PDB file of C-alpha atoms in Angstrom:
ATOM      1  CA  MET I1436     100.026  89.039 115.507  1.00 40.00           C
ATOM      2  CA  LYS I1437      98.516  91.544 118.061  1.00 39.00           C
ATOM      3  CA  SER I1438      95.146  90.938 116.326  1.00 43.00           C
ATOM      4  CA  ARG I1439      95.187  87.328 116.780  1.00 44.00           C
ATOM      5  CA  PHE I1440      96.595  87.355 120.275  1.00 44.00           C
ATOM      6  CA  ARG I1441      93.503  89.631 121.030  1.00 40.00           C
ATOM      7  CA  ILE I1442      91.089  87.189 119.411  1.00 41.00           C
ATOM      8  CA  CYS I1443      92.637  84.591 121.560  1.00 44.00           C
ATOM      9  CA  LEU I1444      92.343  86.150 124.331  1.00 40.00           C
ATOM     10  CA  VAL I1445      88.750  87.133 124.120  1.00 44.00           C
ATOM     11  CA  ASN I1446      87.866  83.670 123.091  1.00 46.00           C
ATOM     12  CA  PHE I1447      89.445  82.104 126.384  1.00 43.00           C
ATOM     13  CA  PHE I1448      87.781  84.379 128.617  1.00 41.00           C
ATOM     14  CA  GLY I1449      84.780  84.259 127.215  1.00 42.00           C
ATOM     15  CA  GLY I1450      85.028  80.628 127.186  1.00 43.00           C
ATOM     16  CA  LEU I1451      85.072  80.577 130.975  1.00 42.00           C
ATOM     17  CA  LEU I1452      81.695  82.033 130.976  1.00 48.00           C
ATOM     18  CA  PRO I1453      78.389  79.718 130.715  1.00 54.00           C
ATOM     19  CA  ALA I1454      77.392  80.615 126.769  1.00 62.00           C
ATOM     20  CA  GLY I1455      74.666  82.312 127.621  1.00 65.00           C
ATOM     21  CA  TRP I1456      76.270  84.613 129.641  1.00 61.00           C
ATOM     22  CA  ARG I1457      79.117  85.099 127.389  1.00 70.00           C
ATOM     23  CA  ASP I1458      76.540  86.052 124.727  1.00 80.00           C
ATOM     24  CA  CYS I1459      74.979  88.546 126.855  1.00 77.00           C
ATOM     25  CA  VAL I1460      78.496  90.123 127.743  1.00 76.00           C
ATOM     26  CA  PHE I1461      79.686  90.492 124.013  1.00 74.00           C
ATOM     27  CA  GLY I1462      76.317  91.467 122.903  1.00 78.00           C
ATOM     28  CA  LEU I1463      76.157  94.701 124.988  1.00 77.00           C
ATOM     29  CA  LYS I1464      78.952  96.026 122.776  1.00 82.00           C
ATOM     30  CA  ARG I1465      77.458  95.042 119.830  1.00 90.00           C
ATOM     31  CA  PHE I1466      73.945  95.926 119.952  1.00 92.00           C
ATOM     32  CA  ARG I1467      72.135  99.423 120.563  1.00 90.00           C
ATOM     33  CA  ALA I1468      68.970 101.212 121.812  1.00 90.00           C
ATOM     34  CA  LYS I1469      67.930 102.658 118.612  1.00 91.00           C
ATOM     35  CA  ASN I1470      66.901 101.956 115.209  1.00 91.00           C
ATOM     36  CA  ARG I1471      64.129  99.311 115.651  1.00 94.00           C
ATOM     37  CA  LEU I1472      63.195  97.091 112.881  1.00 95.00           C
ATOM     38  CA  PHE I1473      60.265  95.291 114.967  1.00 95.00           C
ATOM     39  CA  PRO I1474      60.584  91.925 113.509  1.00 95.00           C
ATOM     40  CA  LYS I1475      57.537  89.536 113.470  1.00 94.00           C
ATOM     41  CA  GLU I1476      59.581  86.186 113.291  1.00 95.00           C
ATOM     42  CA  HIS I1477      63.057  84.767 114.155  1.00 96.00           C
ATOM     43  CA  THR I1478      65.603  85.282 111.537  1.00 97.00           C
ATOM     44  CA  LEU I1479      68.912  83.338 112.144  1.00 97.00           C
ATOM     45  CA  ILE I1480      71.543  85.173 110.122  1.00 98.00           C
ATOM     46  CA  PHE I1481      75.336  83.584 109.782  1.00 97.00           C
ATOM     47  CA  PHE I1482      78.104  86.228 110.169  1.00 96.00           C
ATOM     48  CA  THR I1483      81.741  86.293 109.070  1.00 95.00           C
ATOM     49  CA  GLU I1484      83.380  89.571 110.826  1.00 91.00           C
ATOM     50  CA  LYS I1485      86.815  91.124 111.182  1.00 85.00           C
ATOM     51  CA  GLY I1486      88.446  90.268 114.569  1.00 79.00           C
ATOM     52  CA  LYS I1487      86.721  86.611 115.399  1.00 81.00           C
ATOM     53  CA  TRP I1488      88.016  83.574 115.037  1.00 80.00           C
ATOM     54  CA  HIS I1489      85.864  81.393 112.589  1.00 86.00           C
ATOM     55  CA  GLY I1490      88.177  78.716 111.266  1.00 87.00           C
ATOM     56  CA  GLY I1491      88.789  78.121 107.602  1.00 89.00           C
ATOM     57  CA  PHE I1492      86.907  77.596 104.305  1.00 94.00           C
ATOM     58  CA  THR I1493      85.390  74.039 105.307  1.00 96.00           C
ATOM     59  CA  ASP I1494      84.598  75.158 108.934  1.00 94.00           C
ATOM     60  CA  ARG I1495      82.782  78.251 107.843  1.00 96.00           C
ATOM     61  CA  MET I1496      80.767  75.953 105.047  1.00 97.00           C
ATOM     62  CA  LYS I1497      80.055  73.574 107.969  1.00 96.00           C
ATOM     63  CA  GLY I1498      78.365  76.367 110.130  1.00 95.00           C
ATOM     64  CA  ILE I1499      76.576  77.952 107.381  1.00 97.00           C
ATOM     65  CA  VAL I1500      74.903  74.495 106.157  1.00 98.00           C
ATOM     66  CA  SER I1501      74.498  73.339 109.594  1.00 96.00           C
ATOM     67  CA  LEU I1502      72.786  76.699 110.757  1.00 97.00           C
ATOM     68  CA  PHE I1503      70.454  76.212 107.684  1.00 98.00           C
ATOM     69  CA  HIS I1504      69.689  72.468 108.553  1.00 97.00           C
ATOM     70  CA  PHE I1505      68.215  73.801 111.911  1.00 96.00           C
ATOM     71  CA  CYS I1506      66.322  76.623 110.067  1.00 97.00           C
ATOM     72  CA  VAL I1507      64.690  74.549 107.589  1.00 97.00           C
ATOM     73  CA  CYS I1508      63.829  72.084 110.091  1.00 95.00           C
ATOM     74  CA  SER I1509      62.207  74.657 112.796  1.00 95.00           C
ATOM     75  CA  HIS I1510      60.642  76.719 109.683  1.00 95.00           C
ATOM     76  CA  ILE I1511      62.780  80.163 110.594  1.00 96.00           C
ATOM     77  CA  PRO I1512      64.358  82.168 107.868  1.00 97.00           C
ATOM     78  CA  PHE I1513      67.965  81.793 107.612  1.00 98.00           C
ATOM     79  CA  LYS I1514      70.185  84.653 105.711  1.00 98.00           C
ATOM     80  CA  ILE I1515      73.919  84.960 105.384  1.00 98.00           C
ATOM     81  CA  GLN I1516      76.035  88.213 106.158  1.00 97.00           C
ATOM     82  CA  TYR I1517      79.077  86.837 104.951  1.00 96.00           C
ATOM     83  CA  SER I1518      81.470  90.039 104.255  1.00 91.00           C
ATOM     84  CA  TYR I1519      84.980  89.309 105.956  1.00 91.00           C
ATOM     85  CA  PRO I1520      87.658  88.636 104.256  1.00 91.00           C
ATOM     86  CA  PHE I1521      85.456  89.136 101.203  1.00 93.00           C
ATOM     87  CA  GLU I1522      82.041  89.241  99.848  1.00 95.00           C
ATOM     88  CA  LEU I1523      80.457  85.414  99.679  1.00 97.00           C
ATOM     89  CA  SER I1524      78.314  86.651  96.768  1.00 97.00           C
ATOM     90  CA  VAL I1525      81.326  86.806  94.647  1.00 97.00           C
ATOM     91  CA  PHE I1526      81.805  83.551  94.725  1.00 98.00           C
ATOM     92  CA  LEU I1527      78.352  81.510  95.248  1.00 98.00           C
ATOM     93  CA  GLN I1528      74.824  83.146  95.019  1.00 98.00           C
ATOM     94  CA  PRO I1529      71.404  81.347  96.057  1.00 98.00           C
ATOM     95  CA  ASN I1530      70.531  78.171  94.364  1.00 98.00           C
ATOM     96  CA  GLU I1531      67.373  76.939  95.590  1.00 98.00           C
ATOM     97  CA  TYR I1532      66.865  79.054  98.643  1.00 98.00           C
ATOM     98  CA  ASP I1533      67.336  83.022  98.817  1.00 98.00           C
ATOM     99  CA  TRP I1534      69.968  83.381 101.934  1.00 98.00           C
ATOM    100  CA  THR I1535      71.050  87.166 100.752  1.00 98.00           C
ATOM    101  CA  VAL I1536      70.055  90.293 103.226  1.00 97.00           C
ATOM    102  CA  LYS I1537      70.934  93.801 103.172  1.00 95.00           C
ATOM    103  CA  LYS I1538      72.622  95.514 106.397  1.00 93.00           C
ATOM    104  CA  GLN I1539      69.547  97.773 106.725  1.00 95.00           C
ATOM    105  CA  GLU I1540      67.424  95.164 106.854  1.00 96.00           C
ATOM    106  CA  ILE I1541      69.187  93.390 110.052  1.00 97.00           C
ATOM    107  CA  SER I1542      68.311  94.520 113.618  1.00 97.00           C
ATOM    108  CA  TYR I1543      71.067  95.370 115.654  1.00 96.00           C
ATOM    109  CA  HIS I1544      68.368  96.621 118.683  1.00 96.00           C
ATOM    110  CA  ARG I1545      68.940  95.328 121.945  1.00 93.00           C
ATOM    111  CA  ARG I1546      65.531  94.116 122.175  1.00 94.00           C
ATOM    112  CA  GLU I1547      65.469  92.740 118.734  1.00 96.00           C
ATOM    113  CA  ALA I1548      68.473  91.022 118.545  1.00 95.00           C
ATOM    114  CA  LEU I1549      70.647  88.260 120.003  1.00 94.00           C
ATOM    115  CA  TYR I1550      74.051  87.023 119.874  1.00 94.00           C
ATOM    116  CA  MET I1551      75.019  83.414 120.041  1.00 92.00           C
ATOM    117  CA  TYR I1552      78.717  82.508 120.025  1.00 90.00           C
ATOM    118  CA  LEU I1553      78.666  78.741 118.569  1.00 90.00           C
ATOM    119  CA  ILE I1554      82.283  78.259 117.626  1.00 87.00           C
ATOM    120  CA  GLY I1555      83.462  75.063 118.317  1.00 80.00           C
ATOM    121  CA  THR I1556      80.634  73.688 120.252  1.00 73.00           C
ATOM    122  CA  ALA I1557      77.965  71.526 120.397  1.00 62.00           C
ATOM    123  CA  VAL I1558      75.169  74.062 119.162  1.00 74.00           C
ATOM    124  CA  ALA I1559      71.665  72.172 118.593  1.00 85.00           C
ATOM    125  CA  LYS I1560      70.800  72.272 121.943  1.00 84.00           C
ATOM    126  CA  ARG I1561      71.149  75.849 122.472  1.00 87.00           C
ATOM    127  CA  LEU I1562      69.219  76.423 118.939  1.00 91.00           C
ATOM    128  CA  LYS I1563      66.307  74.787 120.152  1.00 88.00           C
ATOM    129  CA  LYS I1564      65.886  77.513 122.781  1.00 88.00           C
ATOM    130  CA  ILE I1565      65.322  79.846 120.214  1.00 90.00           C
ATOM    131  CA  ALA I1566      61.491  79.267 119.834  1.00 84.00           C
ATOM    132  CA  LYS I1567      61.259  79.876 123.489  1.00 87.00           C
ATOM    133  CA  ILE I1568      61.750  83.922 123.264  1.00 92.00           C
ATOM    134  CA  PRO I1569      59.851  86.651 121.236  1.00 93.00           C
ATOM    135  CA  PRO I1570      60.817  87.228 117.614  1.00 95.00           C
ATOM    136  CA  LYS I1571      64.404  88.327 117.204  1.00 96.00           C
ATOM    137  CA  HIS I1572      67.018  88.525 114.389  1.00 97.00           C
ATOM    138  CA  ILE I1573      69.920  85.866 115.932  1.00 96.00           C
ATOM    139  CA  HIS I1574      73.344  86.962 114.934  1.00 96.00           C
ATOM    140  CA  ALA I1575      75.376  83.499 114.627  1.00 95.00           C
ATOM    141  CA  PHE I1576      78.531  82.370 114.518  1.00 94.00           C
ATOM    142  CA  ALA I1577      79.106  78.754 114.043  1.00 94.00           C
ATOM    143  CA  ASN I1578      81.969  76.145 112.447  1.00 93.00           C
ATOM    144  CA  CYS I1579      80.350  73.038 113.361  1.00 93.00           C
ATOM    145  CA  ASP I1580      78.536  70.255 111.303  1.00 95.00           C
ATOM    146  CA  ILE I1581      75.783  68.845 113.270  1.00 94.00           C
ATOM    147  CA  VAL I1582      73.828  67.875 110.135  1.00 96.00           C
ATOM    148  CA  GLN I1583      73.213  64.083 111.315  1.00 95.00           C
ATOM    149  CA  GLN I1584      72.185  65.402 115.017  1.00 94.00           C
ATOM    150  CA  LEU I1585      69.645  67.693 113.624  1.00 95.00           C
ATOM    151  CA  ASN I1586      68.871  64.699 111.422  1.00 96.00           C
ATOM    152  CA  ALA I1587      68.317  62.755 114.562  1.00 95.00           C
ATOM    153  CA  ASP I1588      66.432  65.120 116.572  1.00 94.00           C
ATOM    154  CA  PHE I1589      64.106  66.269 113.810  1.00 95.00           C
ATOM    155  CA  ALA I1590      63.675  62.812 112.207  1.00 97.00           C
ATOM    156  CA  THR I1591      65.297  64.039 109.072  1.00 97.00           C
ATOM    157  CA  GLN I1592      67.292  62.546 106.324  1.00 97.00           C
ATOM    158  CA  ASN I1593      69.085  65.186 104.825  1.00 97.00           C
ATOM    159  CA  THR I1594      72.837  65.448 103.791  1.00 97.00           C
ATOM    160  CA  TRP I1595      74.970  67.625 103.656  1.00 97.00           C
ATOM    161  CA  GLY I1596      75.759  68.121 100.401  1.00 98.00           C
ATOM    162  CA  GLU I1597      72.168  67.903  99.449  1.00 98.00           C
ATOM    163  CA  LEU I1598      72.204  71.073 102.071  1.00 98.00           C
ATOM    164  CA  PHE I1599      75.008  72.852 100.549  1.00 98.00           C
ATOM    165  CA  ASN I1600      73.383  72.320  96.957  1.00 98.00           C
ATOM    166  CA  LYS I1601      70.168  73.779  97.869  1.00 98.00           C
ATOM    167  CA  LEU I1602      71.748  76.933  99.450  1.00 98.00           C
ATOM    168  CA  PHE I1603      74.487  77.265  96.596  1.00 98.00           C
ATOM    169  CA  LYS I1604      76.074  77.356  92.668  1.00 98.00           C
ATOM    170  CA  PRO I1605      78.596  79.240  91.945  1.00 98.00           C
ATOM    171  CA  THR I1606      78.440  82.834  90.304  1.00 98.00           C
ATOM    172  CA  GLU I1607      79.156  83.382  86.690  1.00 98.00           C
ATOM    173  CA  LEU I1608      82.667  84.607  87.695  1.00 98.00           C
ATOM    174  CA  LEU I1609      83.511  81.242  89.423  1.00 98.00           C
ATOM    175  CA  GLN I1610      81.559  78.885  86.858  1.00 98.00           C
ATOM    176  CA  LYS I1611      83.664  80.364  84.039  1.00 98.00           C
ATOM    177  CA  GLU I1612      86.757  79.437  86.201  1.00 97.00           C
ATOM    178  CA  ILE I1613      85.352  76.162  86.661  1.00 98.00           C
ATOM    179  CA  ASP I1614      85.119  75.466  83.008  1.00 98.00           C
ATOM    180  CA  LYS I1615      87.963  76.241  82.039  1.00 98.00           C
ATOM    181  CA  HIS I1616      90.333  74.063  84.183  1.00 98.00           C
ATOM    182  CA  VAL I1617      87.549  71.165  83.260  1.00 97.00           C
ATOM    183  CA  LYS I1618      88.446  71.606  79.702  1.00 97.00           C
ATOM    184  CA  ILE I1619      91.947  71.833  80.561  1.00 97.00           C
ATOM    185  CA  ILE I1620      91.931  68.235  82.098  1.00 97.00           C
ATOM    186  CA  ASN I1621      89.617  67.135  79.145  1.00 96.00           C
ATOM    187  CA  GLY I1622      87.863  64.031  80.559  1.00 95.00           C
ATOM    188  CA  ASN I1623      87.277  61.901  83.743  1.00 96.00           C
ATOM    189  CA  TYR I1624      89.919  62.253  86.808  1.00 97.00           C
ATOM    190  CA  ILE I1625      90.178  61.203  90.088  1.00 97.00           C
ATOM    191  CA  CYS I1626      91.545  63.871  92.944  1.00 98.00           C
ATOM    192  CA  ALA I1627      94.389  63.777  95.361  1.00 98.00           C
ATOM    193  CA  VAL I1628      94.829  66.142  98.172  1.00 98.00           C
ATOM    194  CA  PHE I1629      98.114  67.452  99.847  1.00 97.00           C
ATOM    195  CA  ARG I1630      97.460  69.439 103.080  1.00 94.00           C
ATOM    196  CA  PHE I1631     101.124  71.046 104.319  1.00 94.00           C
ATOM    197  CA  GLN I1632     100.012  73.694 106.589  1.00 89.00           C
ATOM    198  CA  ASN I1633     102.912  75.372 106.751  1.00 88.00           C
ATOM    199  CA  LEU I1634     105.382  72.531 106.903  1.00 92.00           C
ATOM    200  CA  LEU I1635     106.830  73.966 103.854  1.00 92.00           C
ATOM    201  CA  GLY I1636     107.220  77.317 104.578  1.00 88.00           C
ATOM    202  CA  ASP I1637     104.411  78.899 102.040  1.00 87.00           C
ATOM    203  CA  PHE I1638     101.064  78.922 103.537  1.00 75.00           C
ATOM    204  CA  MET I1639     100.647  81.106 106.347  1.00 82.00           C
ATOM    205  CA  GLU I1640      98.257  79.448 109.158  1.00 76.00           C
ATOM    206  CA  TYR I1641      98.083  80.597 112.695  1.00 75.00           C
ATOM    207  CA  ASP I1642     101.386  80.229 114.332  1.00 77.00           C
ATOM    208  CA  TYR I1643     102.849  77.027 112.451  1.00 80.00           C
ATOM    209  CA  LYS I1644     106.284  76.654 111.870  1.00 86.00           C
ATOM    210  CA  PRO I1645     108.132  75.091 108.610  1.00 86.00           C
ATOM    211  CA  VAL I1646     110.309  72.393 109.029  1.00 91.00           C
ATOM    212  CA  SER I1647     114.338  72.992 107.857  1.00 94.00           C
ATOM    213  CA  ASN I1648     114.870  73.076 103.806  1.00 94.00           C
ATOM    214  CA  GLU I1649     116.232  69.429 103.930  1.00 95.00           C
ATOM    215  CA  GLU I1650     112.786  68.002 105.607  1.00 95.00           C
ATOM    216  CA  GLN I1651     110.953  70.067 102.990  1.00 95.00           C
ATOM    217  CA  ASN I1652     112.844  68.434 100.259  1.00 95.00           C
ATOM    218  CA  LEU I1653     112.116  65.153 102.005  1.00 96.00           C
ATOM    219  CA  LEU I1654     108.631  65.641 102.151  1.00 96.00           C
ATOM    220  CA  ILE I1655     107.967  66.532  98.836  1.00 97.00           C
ATOM    221  CA  GLU I1656     109.672  63.326  97.810  1.00 97.00           C
ATOM    222  CA  LYS I1657     107.631  61.100  99.909  1.00 96.00           C
ATOM    223  CA  CYS I1658     104.446  62.759  98.576  1.00 97.00           C
ATOM    224  CA  THR I1659     105.561  62.731  95.077  1.00 97.00           C
ATOM    225  CA  LYS I1660     106.296  59.165  95.388  1.00 96.00           C
ATOM    226  CA  ALA I1661     103.078  58.366  97.120  1.00 97.00           C
ATOM    227  CA  LEU I1662     101.234  60.132  94.290  1.00 96.00           C
ATOM    228  CA  VAL I1663     102.915  57.997  91.856  1.00 95.00           C
ATOM    229  CA  GLU I1664     102.022  54.931  93.248  1.00 95.00           C
ATOM    230  CA  LEU I1665      98.606  56.081  93.306  1.00 96.00           C
ATOM    231  CA  GLN I1666      98.674  56.574  89.567  1.00 93.00           C
ATOM    232  CA  GLU I1667     100.117  53.500  89.138  1.00 93.00           C
ATOM    233  CA  GLU I1668      97.043  51.530  91.063  1.00 93.00           C
ATOM    234  CA  GLU I1669      94.389  53.758  89.066  1.00 91.00           C
ATOM    235  CA  ASN I1670      95.892  52.492  85.731  1.00 88.00           C
ATOM    236  CA  CYS I1671      97.080  55.882  85.108  1.00 77.00           C
ATOM    237  CA  LYS I1672      94.051  57.976  85.200  1.00 86.00           C
ATOM    238  CA  LYS I1673      94.249  61.726  85.024  1.00 96.00           C
ATOM    239  CA  ILE I1674      94.491  63.115  88.597  1.00 97.00           C
ATOM    240  CA  LEU I1675      93.379  66.518  89.311  1.00 98.00           C
ATOM    241  CA  ILE I1676      96.241  67.733  92.431  1.00 97.00           C
ATOM    242  CA  THR I1677      95.211  70.168  94.840  1.00 97.00           C
ATOM    243  CA  SER I1678      97.165  71.766  97.731  1.00 96.00           C
ATOM    244  CA  ASP I1679      97.721  74.653 100.231  1.00 92.00           C
ATOM    245  CA  SER I1680     101.453  74.431  98.920  1.00 93.00           C
ATOM    246  CA  VAL I1681     102.403  76.566  95.632  1.00 93.00           C
ATOM    247  CA  GLN I1682     105.765  74.788  96.184  1.00 94.00           C
ATOM    248  CA  PHE I1683     104.521  71.120  95.870  1.00 96.00           C
ATOM    249  CA  LEU I1684     101.615  72.005  93.436  1.00 96.00           C
ATOM    250  CA  THR I1685     104.624  73.230  90.961  1.00 95.00           C
ATOM    251  CA  ALA I1686     107.255  70.365  92.053  1.00 96.00           C
ATOM    252  CA  VAL I1687     104.602  67.682  90.895  1.00 96.00           C
ATOM    253  CA  ALA I1688     102.901  69.762  87.562  1.00 94.00           C
ATOM    254  CA  HIS I1689     105.348  68.136  85.225  1.00 93.00           C
ATOM    255  CA  LEU I1690     104.575  64.796  85.764  1.00 94.00           C
ATOM    256  CA  GLU I1691     102.542  63.005  82.824  1.00 92.00           C
ATOM    257  CA  HIS I1692      98.447  62.983  83.579  1.00 94.00           C
ATOM    258  CA  ILE I1693      98.970  65.306  86.315  1.00 96.00           C
ATOM    259  CA  PHE I1694      96.886  68.232  86.426  1.00 97.00           C
ATOM    260  CA  ALA I1695      98.290  70.761  89.268  1.00 96.00           C
ATOM    261  CA  PHE I1696      97.266  74.433  88.622  1.00 94.00           C
ATOM    262  CA  PRO I1697      99.708  76.179  91.276  1.00 89.00           C
ATOM    263  CA  GLU I1698      98.338  79.334  92.183  1.00 88.00           C
ATOM    264  CA  LYS I1699      98.703  81.482  95.635  1.00 82.00           C
ATOM    265  CA  VAL I1700      96.547  80.120  98.193  1.00 85.00           C
ATOM    266  CA  VAL I1701      95.611  81.642 101.467  1.00 83.00           C
ATOM    267  CA  HIS I1702      93.843  80.453 104.934  1.00 81.00           C
ATOM    268  CA  ILE I1703      91.207  82.819 104.785  1.00 78.00           C
ATOM    269  CA  ASP I1704      91.008  83.179 108.427  1.00 76.00           C
ATOM    270  CA  CYS I1705      94.567  83.919 108.811  1.00 72.00           C
ATOM    271  CA  VAL I1706      94.955  86.848 105.661  1.00 77.00           C
ATOM    272  CA  ASP I1707      92.753  89.833 104.507  1.00 77.00           C
ATOM    273  CA  ASN I1708      93.171  92.542 102.206  1.00 78.00           C
ATOM    274  CA  GLU I1709      93.785  89.880  99.477  1.00 82.00           C
ATOM    275  CA  GLN I1710      92.447  90.179  95.703  1.00 88.00           C
ATOM    276  CA  ASN I1711      89.445  88.177  94.921  1.00 88.00           C
ATOM    277  CA  SER I1712      91.257  86.312  92.472  1.00 88.00           C
ATOM    278  CA  VAL I1713      93.758  84.740  95.771  1.00 88.00           C
ATOM    279  CA  TYR I1714      90.705  83.787  97.495  1.00 91.00           C
ATOM    280  CA  MET I1715      89.069  82.160  94.282  1.00 95.00           C
ATOM    281  CA  LYS I1716      91.496  79.613  94.466  1.00 95.00           C
ATOM    282  CA  SER I1717      89.749  77.599  97.405  1.00 95.00           C
ATOM    283  CA  PHE I1718      86.263  77.685  95.669  1.00 97.00           C
ATOM    284  CA  LEU I1719      87.610  76.340  92.205  1.00 97.00           C
ATOM    285  CA  ASP I1720      89.457  73.548  93.784  1.00 97.00           C
ATOM    286  CA  PHE I1721      86.389  72.981  95.930  1.00 98.00           C
ATOM    287  CA  TYR I1722      83.953  72.788  92.971  1.00 98.00           C
ATOM    288  CA  LEU I1723      86.930  70.698  90.878  1.00 98.00           C
ATOM    289  CA  LEU I1724      87.395  68.244  93.455  1.00 98.00           C
ATOM    290  CA  SER I1725      83.635  67.372  93.774  1.00 98.00           C
ATOM    291  CA  LYS I1726      83.692  66.777  89.991  1.00 97.00           C
ATOM    292  CA  GLY I1727      86.567  63.859  90.223  1.00 97.00           C
ATOM    293  CA  GLU I1728      85.446  60.609  90.067  1.00 97.00           C
ATOM    294  CA  LYS I1729      87.011  59.633  93.635  1.00 97.00           C
ATOM    295  CA  ILE I1730      89.064  61.886  96.123  1.00 98.00           C
ATOM    296  CA  PHE I1731      92.034  60.796  97.964  1.00 98.00           C
ATOM    297  CA  SER I1732      93.589  62.926 100.999  1.00 98.00           C
ATOM    298  CA  ILE I1733      97.234  62.262 101.155  1.00 97.00           C
ATOM    299  CA  GLY I1734      99.895  62.632 103.704  1.00 96.00           C
ATOM    300  CA  THR I1735     102.461  61.916 106.349  1.00 96.00           C
ATOM    301  CA  GLN I1736     101.604  61.691 110.373  1.00 94.00           C
ATOM    302  CA  GLU I1737     102.825  64.938 110.509  1.00 93.00           C
ATOM    303  CA  MET I1738     100.582  66.699 107.918  1.00 94.00           C
ATOM    304  CA  TYR I1739      97.306  67.389 108.465  1.00 91.00           C
ATOM    305  CA  PRO I1740      93.907  65.420 107.817  1.00 94.00           C
ATOM    306  CA  SER I1741      92.162  67.942 105.949  1.00 93.00           C
ATOM    307  CA  GLU I1742      88.425  67.681 105.873  1.00 96.00           C
ATOM    308  CA  PHE I1743      88.266  70.057 102.897  1.00 96.00           C
ATOM    309  CA  PRO I1744      88.348  67.266 100.287  1.00 98.00           C
ATOM    310  CA  LEU I1745      86.009  65.094 102.518  1.00 98.00           C
ATOM    311  CA  TYR I1746      83.137  67.871 102.301  1.00 98.00           C
ATOM    312  CA  ALA I1747      83.988  68.369  98.505  1.00 98.00           C
ATOM    313  CA  ALA I1748      83.057  64.829  98.310  1.00 98.00           C
ATOM    314  CA  LYS I1749      79.810  65.212 100.183  1.00 98.00           C
ATOM    315  CA  VAL I1750      78.582  68.025  97.958  1.00 97.00           C
ATOM    316  CA  ALA I1751      78.550  65.362  94.945  1.00 96.00           C
ATOM    317  CA  GLY I1752      77.883  61.910  96.984  1.00 97.00           C
ATOM    318  CA  ILE I1753      81.494  60.299  95.588  1.00 97.00           C
ATOM    319  CA  PRO I1754      83.728  58.229  97.375  1.00 97.00           C
ATOM    320  CA  PHE I1755      86.791  59.747  99.448  1.00 98.00           C
ATOM    321  CA  GLU I1756      89.624  57.901 100.974  1.00 97.00           C
ATOM    322  CA  ARG I1757      92.454  58.722 103.053  1.00 97.00           C
ATOM    323  CA  ILE I1758      96.273  57.461 102.354  1.00 97.00           C
ATOM    324  CA  VAL I1759      98.750  57.929 105.263  1.00 96.00           C
ATOM    325  CA  ILE I1760     102.355  57.717 103.794  1.00 95.00           C
ATOM    326  CA  VAL I1761     104.785  55.763 106.313  1.00 88.00           C
TER     327      VAL I1761
END
């Protein structure tokens, strides 16, 4: 709790400063006056680090893909230093573009490095200023999707899914899990995603509180009813269910033609020191969703309209629809 409170204070007071000044102030502590690497060109590096708010899985991927898009349009090398709360390379590896970088290849010298905190802000205008400064290693933190804005600015027609697939493909470890679960489903399927945050009391996310036990039972009943109705409308197709609630996944796993895989899932901005098998769940769900014929996001007004299934749909260019339970 103290850690999250400190992060909120830093973000709040940092937000009172103009973006350029804020980056300079934060950079004073980050950079040093030794160990120069003498970069000959700009290199934009996406970072995750302990002690900073990044957002969840989807927000981080939005930031990565957007920065990559800018670099492609601007002919700037792009790298990823994703080391917290896990090493991204455990689950994803380069596909068509090599984004890997070693720590010793990153400059932290005050004259060679630039800090850019782009979390929750319109970043395109600020990124374009990079061209006006001497070559530096830009340490960037970002979580917004600006792909369409960059398409308009640079007269390109890239899609988020195309850019994601140029960057990433599953590692052997992740691919084995994907293949195993696809084999279990054994055929075409549609997908339904239920995002409760902490309403059911089994998913720690910031300071969200669970509802009462009675309200939890009613919510599970509502969502289960909506799932059965969807199955009837879709002619009893196989349905993959993903959720941030193990309790809900367990409650529906027995239903016919329903494939739910109840395993612990976490919000990666709220926990650390978990086993890689726990973090695996988000990557596995993301790719399994992208392999479906269509993705539905289902929830009540109180539930969160997650963008996780929306961006899984973007990866494969499949239909996406939201269903609001009344």
